[in-house]
Coordinates of C-alpha atoms in Angstrom, one line a residue:
Chain A
M1 CA 155.8 137.0 79.0
S2 CA 155.5 135.7 82.3
V3 CA 157.2 132.7 83.4
S4 CA 156.1 130.7 86.3
K5 CA 157.1 127.1 87.5
N6 CA 153.7 125.8 85.6
N7 CA 155.3 126.2 82.4
D8 CA 158.0 123.7 83.3
P9 CA 156.0 120.7 82.2
F10 CA 155.3 122.2 78.6
W11 CA 159.2 123.2 78.1
W12 CA 160.5 119.7 79.6
T13 CA 158.1 118.2 76.9
L14 CA 159.5 119.8 74.2
F15 CA 163.1 119.1 75.8
G16 CA 162.7 115.8 75.9
A17 CA 161.0 115.2 72.3
G18 CA 164.4 117.4 71.2
G19 CA 166.7 115.4 73.1
T20 CA 165.1 111.9 71.3
I21 CA 165.1 113.1 67.9
S22 CA 168.0 114.9 68.1
A23 CA 170.0 111.7 70.0
F24 CA 168.3 109.4 67.2
F25 CA 169.0 111.7 63.9
I26 CA 171.5 114.3 64.3
P27 CA 174.4 112.0 64.8
I28 CA 174.0 110.4 60.9
H29 CA 173.4 113.8 59.5
V30 CA 176.9 115.3 61.1
V31 CA 178.4 112.2 59.6
L32 CA 177.2 112.1 56.0
M33 CA 176.4 115.8 55.3
G34 CA 179.0 117.3 57.3
I35 CA 181.9 114.7 56.8
A36 CA 181.9 112.0 54.4
I37 CA 180.4 113.8 51.5
P38 CA 182.3 116.9 51.9
L39 CA 185.5 114.5 52.1
G40 CA 184.4 113.0 48.9
W41 CA 183.8 109.2 50.4
F42 CA 180.5 109.1 48.4
D43 CA 178.9 110.1 45.2
T44 CA 176.4 112.2 46.0
M45 CA 172.9 113.9 44.1
D46 CA 172.9 117.1 42.7
Y47 CA 171.2 120.5 43.5
D48 CA 167.7 119.3 41.8
R49 CA 167.7 116.4 43.6
Y50 CA 168.1 117.6 47.1
L51 CA 165.5 120.1 46.6
E52 CA 163.2 117.3 44.8
L53 CA 163.8 115.7 48.4
A54 CA 163.3 118.6 50.7
R55 CA 160.1 119.2 48.7
H56 CA 158.8 115.7 49.9
P57 CA 155.9 116.4 52.8
L58 CA 157.3 113.6 55.2
A59 CA 160.9 115.7 54.6
R60 CA 159.2 119.0 55.5
L61 CA 157.7 117.6 58.5
Y62 CA 161.0 116.0 59.3
L63 CA 163.4 119.0 59.1
F64 CA 160.6 121.1 61.0
A65 CA 160.7 118.6 63.9
V66 CA 164.4 118.1 63.9
I67 CA 165.4 121.4 63.7
S68 CA 163.0 123.1 66.2
L69 CA 162.5 120.3 68.6
S70 CA 166.3 120.3 69.1
L71 CA 166.5 124.0 69.3
F72 CA 164.0 123.6 71.9
H73 CA 166.0 120.9 73.7
W74 CA 169.0 123.2 73.9
A75 CA 167.0 126.2 75.5
H76 CA 165.6 123.9 78.5
R77 CA 168.9 122.5 79.0
F78 CA 171.2 125.5 78.3
R79 CA 168.8 127.4 81.0
Y80 CA 169.5 125.2 83.9
T81 CA 173.4 124.8 83.3
L82 CA 173.6 128.5 83.3
Y83 CA 171.7 128.4 86.6
D84 CA 173.7 125.5 88.1
G85 CA 177.1 126.2 86.3
L86 CA 177.4 129.7 86.5
Q87 CA 175.0 130.3 89.3
L88 CA 172.7 132.7 87.5
K89 CA 169.6 131.9 89.0
H90 CA 168.9 135.9 89.8
L91 CA 168.9 136.4 85.9
E92 CA 166.3 134.1 85.2
Q93 CA 163.9 136.0 83.3
Y94 CA 166.4 137.4 81.2
I95 CA 168.2 134.0 80.7
V96 CA 164.4 132.3 79.8
V97 CA 163.6 134.8 77.3
F98 CA 167.0 134.8 76.0
C99 CA 167.0 130.4 75.6
Y100 CA 163.2 129.9 74.4
G101 CA 163.6 133.2 72.4
I102 CA 166.3 131.8 70.2
A103 CA 164.3 128.4 70.2
T104 CA 161.0 130.1 68.9
A105 CA 163.0 132.5 66.3
G106 CA 164.6 129.5 64.8
T107 CA 161.6 127.6 64.8
F108 CA 159.8 130.8 62.7
I109 CA 162.9 131.0 60.7
T110 CA 162.7 127.5 59.6
V111 CA 159.0 127.3 58.9
I112 CA 159.1 130.0 56.7
L113 CA 162.2 128.4 54.8
I114 CA 159.7 124.8 54.6
F115 CA 157.4 126.5 53.3
S116 CA 159.0 128.6 50.5
I117 CA 161.2 126.1 49.1
Chain B
M1 CA 161.7 118.3 123.5
D2 CA 163.8 118.1 120.5
S3 CA 166.8 116.8 120.6
R4 CA 168.7 118.9 118.2
E5 CA 167.9 121.9 120.2
S6 CA 169.7 120.9 122.9
T7 CA 172.8 119.5 120.6
T8 CA 173.2 122.1 118.1
S9 CA 174.8 125.2 119.0
R10 CA 177.1 128.0 117.3
T11 CA 179.2 130.5 117.8
D12 CA 179.3 134.3 116.7
D13 CA 182.5 136.4 115.5
A14 CA 183.3 137.0 119.3
G15 CA 182.7 133.4 120.5
V16 CA 179.9 133.6 122.3
E17 CA 177.5 131.1 121.6
I18 CA 174.1 131.7 119.4
P19 CA 171.4 129.7 120.6
Y20 CA 169.6 127.3 118.2
Q21 CA 166.8 128.8 116.6
R22 CA 164.5 126.9 114.6
F23 CA 163.8 127.9 111.1
R24 CA 166.2 130.8 111.3
P25 CA 168.3 131.0 108.2
K26 CA 172.2 130.9 108.4
R27 CA 173.8 134.2 108.2
Y28 CA 176.8 132.9 106.4
Q29 CA 176.2 131.5 103.2
P30 CA 179.3 130.8 101.3
R31 CA 179.7 131.7 97.6
M32 CA 180.8 128.9 95.6
S33 CA 183.1 129.0 92.9
I34 CA 181.3 129.4 89.5
F35 CA 184.0 126.4 88.3
W36 CA 182.6 124.1 90.9
W37 CA 181.9 121.1 88.2
I38 CA 186.0 120.9 87.5
H39 CA 187.1 119.2 90.7
K40 CA 185.2 116.3 90.6
K41 CA 185.1 113.9 87.3
V42 CA 181.1 113.3 87.8
Y43 CA 180.4 116.8 87.9
L44 CA 182.5 117.5 84.8
R45 CA 181.2 114.8 83.1
F46 CA 177.5 116.0 84.1
I47 CA 178.6 119.8 82.8
I48 CA 179.9 118.3 79.4
R49 CA 176.4 116.4 79.1
E50 CA 174.3 119.6 79.6
L51 CA 176.8 121.5 77.3
T52 CA 176.1 118.9 74.4
S53 CA 172.7 120.6 74.1
V54 CA 175.2 123.7 72.9
F55 CA 176.5 121.5 69.6
V56 CA 172.6 120.0 69.0
A57 CA 171.9 123.7 68.4
I58 CA 174.8 124.6 66.5
Y59 CA 173.9 121.7 64.3
A60 CA 170.0 123.0 64.6
V61 CA 171.9 126.1 62.9
I62 CA 173.7 124.9 60.5
L63 CA 170.6 122.8 58.9
I64 CA 168.6 126.2 58.9
V65 CA 171.9 127.7 56.4
K66 CA 171.8 124.7 54.6
L67 CA 168.1 124.9 53.8
N68 CA 168.5 128.3 53.2
A69 CA 171.2 127.8 50.9
L70 CA 168.8 125.3 49.4
L71 CA 165.8 127.6 48.6
R72 CA 168.4 130.6 47.5
G73 CA 169.3 128.5 44.2
P74 CA 172.5 126.6 43.0
E75 CA 174.8 129.0 43.3
S76 CA 174.2 129.3 46.7
W77 CA 174.3 125.4 47.1
E78 CA 177.7 125.4 45.6
V79 CA 179.2 128.2 47.4
M80 CA 178.1 126.5 50.7
T81 CA 179.7 123.0 49.5
A82 CA 182.3 124.5 49.1
A83 CA 182.2 126.2 52.3
L84 CA 181.6 122.5 53.9
A85 CA 184.6 121.2 52.4
T86 CA 187.4 123.3 54.4
P87 CA 189.4 122.1 56.8
F88 CA 187.5 124.3 59.3
S89 CA 184.5 122.8 58.5
I90 CA 185.6 119.3 58.7
V91 CA 187.2 119.9 62.1
L92 CA 184.2 121.7 63.5
H93 CA 182.0 118.4 62.6
V94 CA 184.0 116.3 63.9
I95 CA 183.8 118.4 67.3
I96 CA 180.1 118.2 66.8
L97 CA 180.1 114.7 66.3
L98 CA 181.9 113.7 69.1
F99 CA 179.3 116.0 71.5
V100 CA 176.4 114.7 69.7
V101 CA 177.4 111.0 70.2
Y102 CA 178.2 111.8 73.9
H103 CA 174.4 113.2 73.8
S104 CA 173.2 110.4 71.9
I105 CA 174.8 107.6 74.2
T106 CA 173.9 109.7 77.3
W107 CA 170.5 109.7 76.2
F108 CA 169.5 106.5 76.0
L109 CA 171.5 105.1 79.0
L110 CA 168.8 107.3 80.6
A111 CA 166.1 106.4 78.6
P112 CA 165.0 103.7 81.2
T113 CA 164.6 106.1 84.2
A114 CA 162.1 108.0 81.7
T115 CA 160.2 105.1 80.2
V116 CA 158.9 102.4 82.5
V117 CA 157.3 99.9 80.3
R118 CA 155.4 97.0 82.2
L119 CA 154.5 94.0 80.6
G120 CA 151.6 92.5 82.5
R121 CA 152.7 92.5 86.3
K122 CA 156.3 92.6 85.3
R123 CA 158.5 95.3 84.5
I124 CA 160.7 95.4 81.2
P125 CA 164.3 95.5 82.6
D126 CA 166.5 98.7 81.9
S127 CA 168.8 96.7 79.9
A128 CA 166.1 96.1 77.7
I129 CA 165.0 99.6 77.1
I130 CA 168.5 100.4 76.7
A131 CA 169.2 98.3 74.0
V132 CA 166.3 98.3 72.2
N133 CA 167.2 102.4 71.7
F134 CA 170.5 101.6 70.8
L135 CA 169.0 99.3 68.0
M136 CA 166.5 102.2 67.0
W137 CA 169.7 104.7 66.8
L138 CA 171.4 102.0 64.3
V139 CA 168.1 101.3 62.1
L140 CA 167.1 104.8 61.8
S141 CA 170.7 106.4 60.8
V142 CA 170.7 103.8 58.1
A143 CA 167.7 104.6 57.1
V144 CA 168.2 108.1 57.1
G145 CA 171.7 107.0 55.6
W146 CA 170.1 105.7 52.6
I147 CA 167.8 108.3 51.5
I148 CA 170.3 111.0 51.6
L149 CA 172.8 108.7 49.3
A150 CA 170.7 107.0 47.2
V151 CA 167.2 108.4 46.7

């Protein structure tokens, strides 16, 4: 994989899209599914209805977009934080493969899960 | 003659003056501490803002784990539900929430620098773009919350 400056607009677009979608949608998920529902503040759906919801075409698209773009958002931002914060610019190639590699792997896993659910 | 050439002079270790040479890199390049960002509030806020992306990614992975549990069947789903109710999980989610909310707020406050909207010849003020973003955040959160809780 050759990475040059020319790829930056592409990664930046994914970073921007991921930043926006995660800013809009992740907080409410954390509040409800990570805090409020586990603490029993709400009566929630059972397993079958969650499964039914996750199988809805729009829900699949939504989950794919939120998960994949959030990962690419992290990949791009974390890459430059490593450069600036830890001054690891000389390890650029490894950092690029590590960051975007994880995001790509997560995207593949998400696609497989979404289509087999 | 370039005025800088006459005024800029440096000395070497022995105190001998080194004449200014254009485009010649300095030999002395101090190495910054990797904790350079700790000493000033602006830098610290910048690094915290950049690190919110780590928590965004952690939650994306949690969503993958949840999808996997859903796919594997009711037993896996029960195991995951029980794990989510542990104090460790609650504390972890509270920490994630603090960072992702910080991400949302900083992201929307920066939105006007990325989106310049013009209405005719007038540029829509930054404050309006920020307000619309926060309003959309509220509306979308209510919509998603309603779907998760009430479908």
